[in-house]
Tab-separated table of C-alpha atoms in Angstrom:
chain	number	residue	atom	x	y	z
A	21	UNK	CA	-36.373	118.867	64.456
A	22	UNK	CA	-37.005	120.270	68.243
A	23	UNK	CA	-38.147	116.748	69.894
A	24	UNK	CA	-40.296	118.023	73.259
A	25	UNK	CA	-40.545	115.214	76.212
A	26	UNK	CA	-43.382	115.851	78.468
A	27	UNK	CA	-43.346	114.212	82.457
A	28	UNK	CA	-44.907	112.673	83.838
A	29	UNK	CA	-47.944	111.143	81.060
A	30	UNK	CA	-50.325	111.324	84.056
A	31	UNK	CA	-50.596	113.454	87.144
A	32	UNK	CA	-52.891	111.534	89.661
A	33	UNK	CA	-54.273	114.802	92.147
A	34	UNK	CA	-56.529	116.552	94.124
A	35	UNK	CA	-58.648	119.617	93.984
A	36	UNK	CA	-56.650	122.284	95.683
A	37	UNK	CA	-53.548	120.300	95.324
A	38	UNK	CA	-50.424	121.661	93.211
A	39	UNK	CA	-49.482	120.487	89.971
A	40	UNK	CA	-45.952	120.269	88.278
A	41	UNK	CA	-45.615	119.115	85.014
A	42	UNK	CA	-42.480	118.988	82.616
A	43	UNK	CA	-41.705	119.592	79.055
A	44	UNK	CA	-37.677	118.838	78.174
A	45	UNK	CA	-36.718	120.003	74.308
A	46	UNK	CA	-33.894	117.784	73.144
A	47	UNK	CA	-31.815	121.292	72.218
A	48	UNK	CA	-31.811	124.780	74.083
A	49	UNK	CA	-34.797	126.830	72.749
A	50	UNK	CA	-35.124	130.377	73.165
A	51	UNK	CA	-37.628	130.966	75.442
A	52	UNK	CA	-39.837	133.107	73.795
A	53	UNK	CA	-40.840	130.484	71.726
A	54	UNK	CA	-42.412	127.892	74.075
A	55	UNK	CA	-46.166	127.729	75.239
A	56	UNK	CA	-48.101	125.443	77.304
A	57	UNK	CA	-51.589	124.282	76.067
A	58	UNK	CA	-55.013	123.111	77.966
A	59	UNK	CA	-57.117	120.707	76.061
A	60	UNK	CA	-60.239	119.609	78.454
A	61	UNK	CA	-62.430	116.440	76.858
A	62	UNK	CA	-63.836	117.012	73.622
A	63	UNK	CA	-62.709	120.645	73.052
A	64	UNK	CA	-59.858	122.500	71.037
A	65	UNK	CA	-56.537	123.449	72.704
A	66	UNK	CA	-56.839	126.752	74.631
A	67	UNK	CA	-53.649	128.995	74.900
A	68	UNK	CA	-52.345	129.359	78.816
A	69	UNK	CA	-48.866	130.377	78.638
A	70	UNK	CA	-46.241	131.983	75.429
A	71	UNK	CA	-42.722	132.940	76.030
A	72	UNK	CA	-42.436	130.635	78.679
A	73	UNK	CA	-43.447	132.275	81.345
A	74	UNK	CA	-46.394	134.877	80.264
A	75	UNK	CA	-49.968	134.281	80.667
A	76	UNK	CA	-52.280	134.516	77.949
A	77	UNK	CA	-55.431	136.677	77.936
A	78	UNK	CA	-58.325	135.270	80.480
A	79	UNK	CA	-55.718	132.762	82.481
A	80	UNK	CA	-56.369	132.718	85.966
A	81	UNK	CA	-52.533	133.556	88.004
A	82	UNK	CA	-52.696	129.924	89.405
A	83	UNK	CA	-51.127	129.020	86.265
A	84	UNK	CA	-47.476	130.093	86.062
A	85	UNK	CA	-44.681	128.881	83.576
A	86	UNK	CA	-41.073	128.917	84.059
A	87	UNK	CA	-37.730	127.752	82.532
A	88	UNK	CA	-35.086	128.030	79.926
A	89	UNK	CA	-32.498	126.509	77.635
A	90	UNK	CA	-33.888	122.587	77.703
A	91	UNK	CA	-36.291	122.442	81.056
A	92	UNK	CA	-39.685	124.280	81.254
A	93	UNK	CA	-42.167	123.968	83.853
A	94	UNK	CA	-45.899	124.991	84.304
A	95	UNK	CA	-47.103	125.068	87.879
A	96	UNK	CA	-51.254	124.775	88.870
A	97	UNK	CA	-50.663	126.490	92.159
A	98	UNK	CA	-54.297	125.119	93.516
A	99	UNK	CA	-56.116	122.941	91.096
A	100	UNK	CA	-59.600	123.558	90.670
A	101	UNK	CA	-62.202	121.049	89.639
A	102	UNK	CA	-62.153	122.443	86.109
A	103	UNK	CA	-58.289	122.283	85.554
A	104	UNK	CA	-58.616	118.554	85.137
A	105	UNK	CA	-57.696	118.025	81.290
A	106	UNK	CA	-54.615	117.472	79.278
A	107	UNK	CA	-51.522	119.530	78.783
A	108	UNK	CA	-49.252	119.890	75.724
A	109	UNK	CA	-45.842	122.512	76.072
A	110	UNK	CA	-45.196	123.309	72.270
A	111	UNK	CA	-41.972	125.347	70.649
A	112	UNK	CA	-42.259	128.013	68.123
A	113	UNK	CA	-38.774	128.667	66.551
A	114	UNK	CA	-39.123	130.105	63.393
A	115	UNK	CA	-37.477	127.489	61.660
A	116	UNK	CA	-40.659	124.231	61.525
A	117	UNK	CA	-42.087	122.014	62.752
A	118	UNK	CA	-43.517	123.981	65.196
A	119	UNK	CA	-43.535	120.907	67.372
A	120	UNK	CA	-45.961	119.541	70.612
A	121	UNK	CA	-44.697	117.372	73.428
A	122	UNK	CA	-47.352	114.408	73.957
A	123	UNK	CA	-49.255	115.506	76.464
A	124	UNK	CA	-49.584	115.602	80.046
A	125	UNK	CA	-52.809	114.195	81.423
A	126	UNK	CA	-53.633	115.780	84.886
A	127	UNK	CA	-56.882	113.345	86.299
A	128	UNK	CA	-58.194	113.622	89.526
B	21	UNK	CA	-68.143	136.941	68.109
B	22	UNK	CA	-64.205	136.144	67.990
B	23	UNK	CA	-64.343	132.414	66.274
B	24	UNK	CA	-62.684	130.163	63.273
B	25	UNK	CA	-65.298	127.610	61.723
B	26	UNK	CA	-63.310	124.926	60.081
B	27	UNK	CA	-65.346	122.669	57.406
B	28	UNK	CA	-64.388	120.567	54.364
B	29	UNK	CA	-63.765	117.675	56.435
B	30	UNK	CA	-65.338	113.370	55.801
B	31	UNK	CA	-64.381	110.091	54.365
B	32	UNK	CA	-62.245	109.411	51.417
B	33	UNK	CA	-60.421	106.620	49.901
B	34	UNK	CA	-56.864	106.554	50.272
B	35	UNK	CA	-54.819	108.186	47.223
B	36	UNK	CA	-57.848	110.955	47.142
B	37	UNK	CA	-57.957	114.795	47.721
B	38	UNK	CA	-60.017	117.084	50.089
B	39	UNK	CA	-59.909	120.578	50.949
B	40	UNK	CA	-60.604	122.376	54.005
B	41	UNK	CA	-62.057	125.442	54.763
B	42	UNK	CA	-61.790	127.974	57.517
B	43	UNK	CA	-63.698	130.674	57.889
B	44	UNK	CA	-62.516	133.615	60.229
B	45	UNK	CA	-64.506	136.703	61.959
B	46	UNK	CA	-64.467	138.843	64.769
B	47	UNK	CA	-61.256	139.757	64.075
B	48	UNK	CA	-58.798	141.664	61.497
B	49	UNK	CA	-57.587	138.654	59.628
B	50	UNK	CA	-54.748	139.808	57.550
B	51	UNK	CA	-52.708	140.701	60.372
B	52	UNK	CA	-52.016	137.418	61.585
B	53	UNK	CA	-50.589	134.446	60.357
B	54	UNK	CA	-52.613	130.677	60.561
B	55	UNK	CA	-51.842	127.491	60.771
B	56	UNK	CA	-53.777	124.161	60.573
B	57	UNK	CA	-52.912	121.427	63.223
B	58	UNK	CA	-54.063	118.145	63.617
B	59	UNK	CA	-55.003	115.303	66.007
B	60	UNK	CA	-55.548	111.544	65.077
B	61	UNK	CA	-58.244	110.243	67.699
B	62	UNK	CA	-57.122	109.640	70.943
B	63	UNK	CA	-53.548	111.007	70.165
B	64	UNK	CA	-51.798	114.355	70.751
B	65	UNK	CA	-51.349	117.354	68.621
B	66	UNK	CA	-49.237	117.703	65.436
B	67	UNK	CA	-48.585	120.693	63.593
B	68	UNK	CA	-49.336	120.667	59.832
B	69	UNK	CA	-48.956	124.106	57.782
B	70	UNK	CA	-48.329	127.414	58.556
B	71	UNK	CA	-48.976	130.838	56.249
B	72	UNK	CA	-48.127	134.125	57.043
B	73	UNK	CA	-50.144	137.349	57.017
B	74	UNK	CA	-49.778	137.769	53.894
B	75	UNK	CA	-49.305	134.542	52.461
B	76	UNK	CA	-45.419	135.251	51.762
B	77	UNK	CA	-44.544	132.124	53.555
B	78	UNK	CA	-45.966	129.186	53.871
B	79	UNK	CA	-44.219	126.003	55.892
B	80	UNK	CA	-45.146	121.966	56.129
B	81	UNK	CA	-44.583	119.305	58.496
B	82	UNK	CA	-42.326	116.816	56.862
B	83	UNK	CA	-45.171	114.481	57.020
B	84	UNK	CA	-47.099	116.307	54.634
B	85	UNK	CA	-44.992	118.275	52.477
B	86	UNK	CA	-45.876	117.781	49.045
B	87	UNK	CA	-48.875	116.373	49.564
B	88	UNK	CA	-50.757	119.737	51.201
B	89	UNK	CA	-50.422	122.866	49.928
B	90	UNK	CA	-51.943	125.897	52.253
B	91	UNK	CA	-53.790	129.241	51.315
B	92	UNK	CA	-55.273	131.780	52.594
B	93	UNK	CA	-57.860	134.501	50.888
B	94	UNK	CA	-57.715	137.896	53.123
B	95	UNK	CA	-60.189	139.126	50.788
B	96	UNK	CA	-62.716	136.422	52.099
B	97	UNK	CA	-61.224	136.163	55.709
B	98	UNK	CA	-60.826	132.843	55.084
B	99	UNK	CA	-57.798	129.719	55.185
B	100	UNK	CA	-57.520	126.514	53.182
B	101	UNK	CA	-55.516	123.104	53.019
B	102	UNK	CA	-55.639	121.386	50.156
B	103	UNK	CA	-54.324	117.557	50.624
B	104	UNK	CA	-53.664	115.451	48.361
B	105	UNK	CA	-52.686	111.637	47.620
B	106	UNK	CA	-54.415	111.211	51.325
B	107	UNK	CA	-52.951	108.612	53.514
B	108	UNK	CA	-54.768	106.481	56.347
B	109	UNK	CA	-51.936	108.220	58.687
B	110	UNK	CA	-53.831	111.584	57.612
B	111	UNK	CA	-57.227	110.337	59.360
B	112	UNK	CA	-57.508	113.518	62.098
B	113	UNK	CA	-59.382	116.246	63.951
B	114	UNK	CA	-57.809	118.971	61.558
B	115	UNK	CA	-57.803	122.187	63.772
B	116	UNK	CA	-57.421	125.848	62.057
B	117	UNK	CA	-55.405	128.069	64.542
B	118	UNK	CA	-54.561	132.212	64.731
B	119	UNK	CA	-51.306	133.239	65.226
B	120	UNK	CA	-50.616	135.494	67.931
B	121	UNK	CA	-48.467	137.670	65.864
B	122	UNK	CA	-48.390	138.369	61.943
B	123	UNK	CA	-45.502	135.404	62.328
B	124	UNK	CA	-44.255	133.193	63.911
B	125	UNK	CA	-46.294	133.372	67.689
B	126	UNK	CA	-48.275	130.797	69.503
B	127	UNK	CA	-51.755	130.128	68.513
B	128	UNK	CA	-54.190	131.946	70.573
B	129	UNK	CA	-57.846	131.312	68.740
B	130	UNK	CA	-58.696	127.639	67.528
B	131	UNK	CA	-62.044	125.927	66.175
B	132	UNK	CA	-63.820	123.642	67.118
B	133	UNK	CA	-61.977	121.150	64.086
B	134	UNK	CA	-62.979	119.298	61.284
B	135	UNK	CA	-62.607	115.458	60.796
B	136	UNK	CA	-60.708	113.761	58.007
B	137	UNK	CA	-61.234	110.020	58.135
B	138	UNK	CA	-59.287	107.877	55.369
B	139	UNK	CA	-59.898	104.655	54.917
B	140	UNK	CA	-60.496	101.824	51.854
């Protein structure tokens, strides 16, 4: 099983600050199969990035994604008030569990 | 409207079954695959089940296989998880969730979640 890390658990910021949070896989994933996740208080996960590094439908371009092999990044360039929520990378190999990391809380 | 409306979901004794519903629209169902993930309160996100487009493979966590068996009716536009011999460890926000792709793609379209609370 693909075990994801996610750094750091909490991302202390400011509005209009940048945000850089980490998601390690414990073997090299293609990637194509790895996504990054919003979940804001009380709501369902909402798709940002697939493939690493492509944004979903309706993502504003201050979210990026980048990486390969082990090490993947998404990037906030600017948050805005409303990106304050939790994040969660997740792979997609064919072979399951299609596993999450644990989360990555970004709090003002 | 694009949406999935999970139901199905309460309280039941440990060693008990329930099954979920999800109910799909807004979009052509058959061509994707679905998947059901869930979240114990407070935690993170865990991936349960998985089905195909056209129901030609299905896939478990290792937590639950055995236990769950998913479906899906394309006729009805609709996805199920049956569960069986429920465990406290089972007590979650249980999420339905489109594929991207017919297989194996990132899930793009959630509900809102149904919760599964199991407790003596």
């Amino acid at each position: 099983e693909i075990v994801l890390t996610q750094s750091p658990g909490t991302l202390s910021l400011s509005p209009g600050e940048r945000a850089t949070l980490s998601c390690r896989a414990s073997q090299s994933i293609d990637s194509s199969f790895l996504a990054w996740y919003q979940q804001k208080h009380g709501q369902a996960p909402r798709l940002l990035i697939y493939g690493a590094s492509n944004r979903a439908t309706g993502i504003p371009d201050r979210f990026s994604g980048s990486g390969s092999g082990t090490d993947f990044t998404l990037t906030i360039s600017r948050l805005e008030p409303e990106d304050f929520a939790v994040y969660y990378c997740q792979q997609y190999v064919s072979i399951p569990p299609k596993t999450f990391g644990g989360g990555t809380k970004v709090e003002i | 409207e694009v949406q999935l409306v999970e139901s199905g979901g309460g309280s039941v004794q440990p060693g008990r079954s329930l099954r979920l519903s999800c109910a799909a629209s807004g979009f052509t169902f058959d061509d994707y695959a679905m998947h059901w993930v869930r979240q114990p309160p407070g935690k993170g996100l865990e991936w349960v089940s998985g089905i195909s487009w056209n129901s030609g493979i299905a896939t478990y966590a290792d937590s639950v296989k055995g236990r769950f068996t998913i479906s899906r009716d394309n006729a009805k536009n609709s996805l199920y998880l049956q569960m069986n011999s429920l465990r406290p460890e089972d007590t979650a926000l249980y999420y339905c969730a489109k594929d991207l792709y017919y297989n194996n793609g990132p899930f793009d379209l959630w509900g809102q979640g149904t919760l599964v609370t199991v407790s003596s």
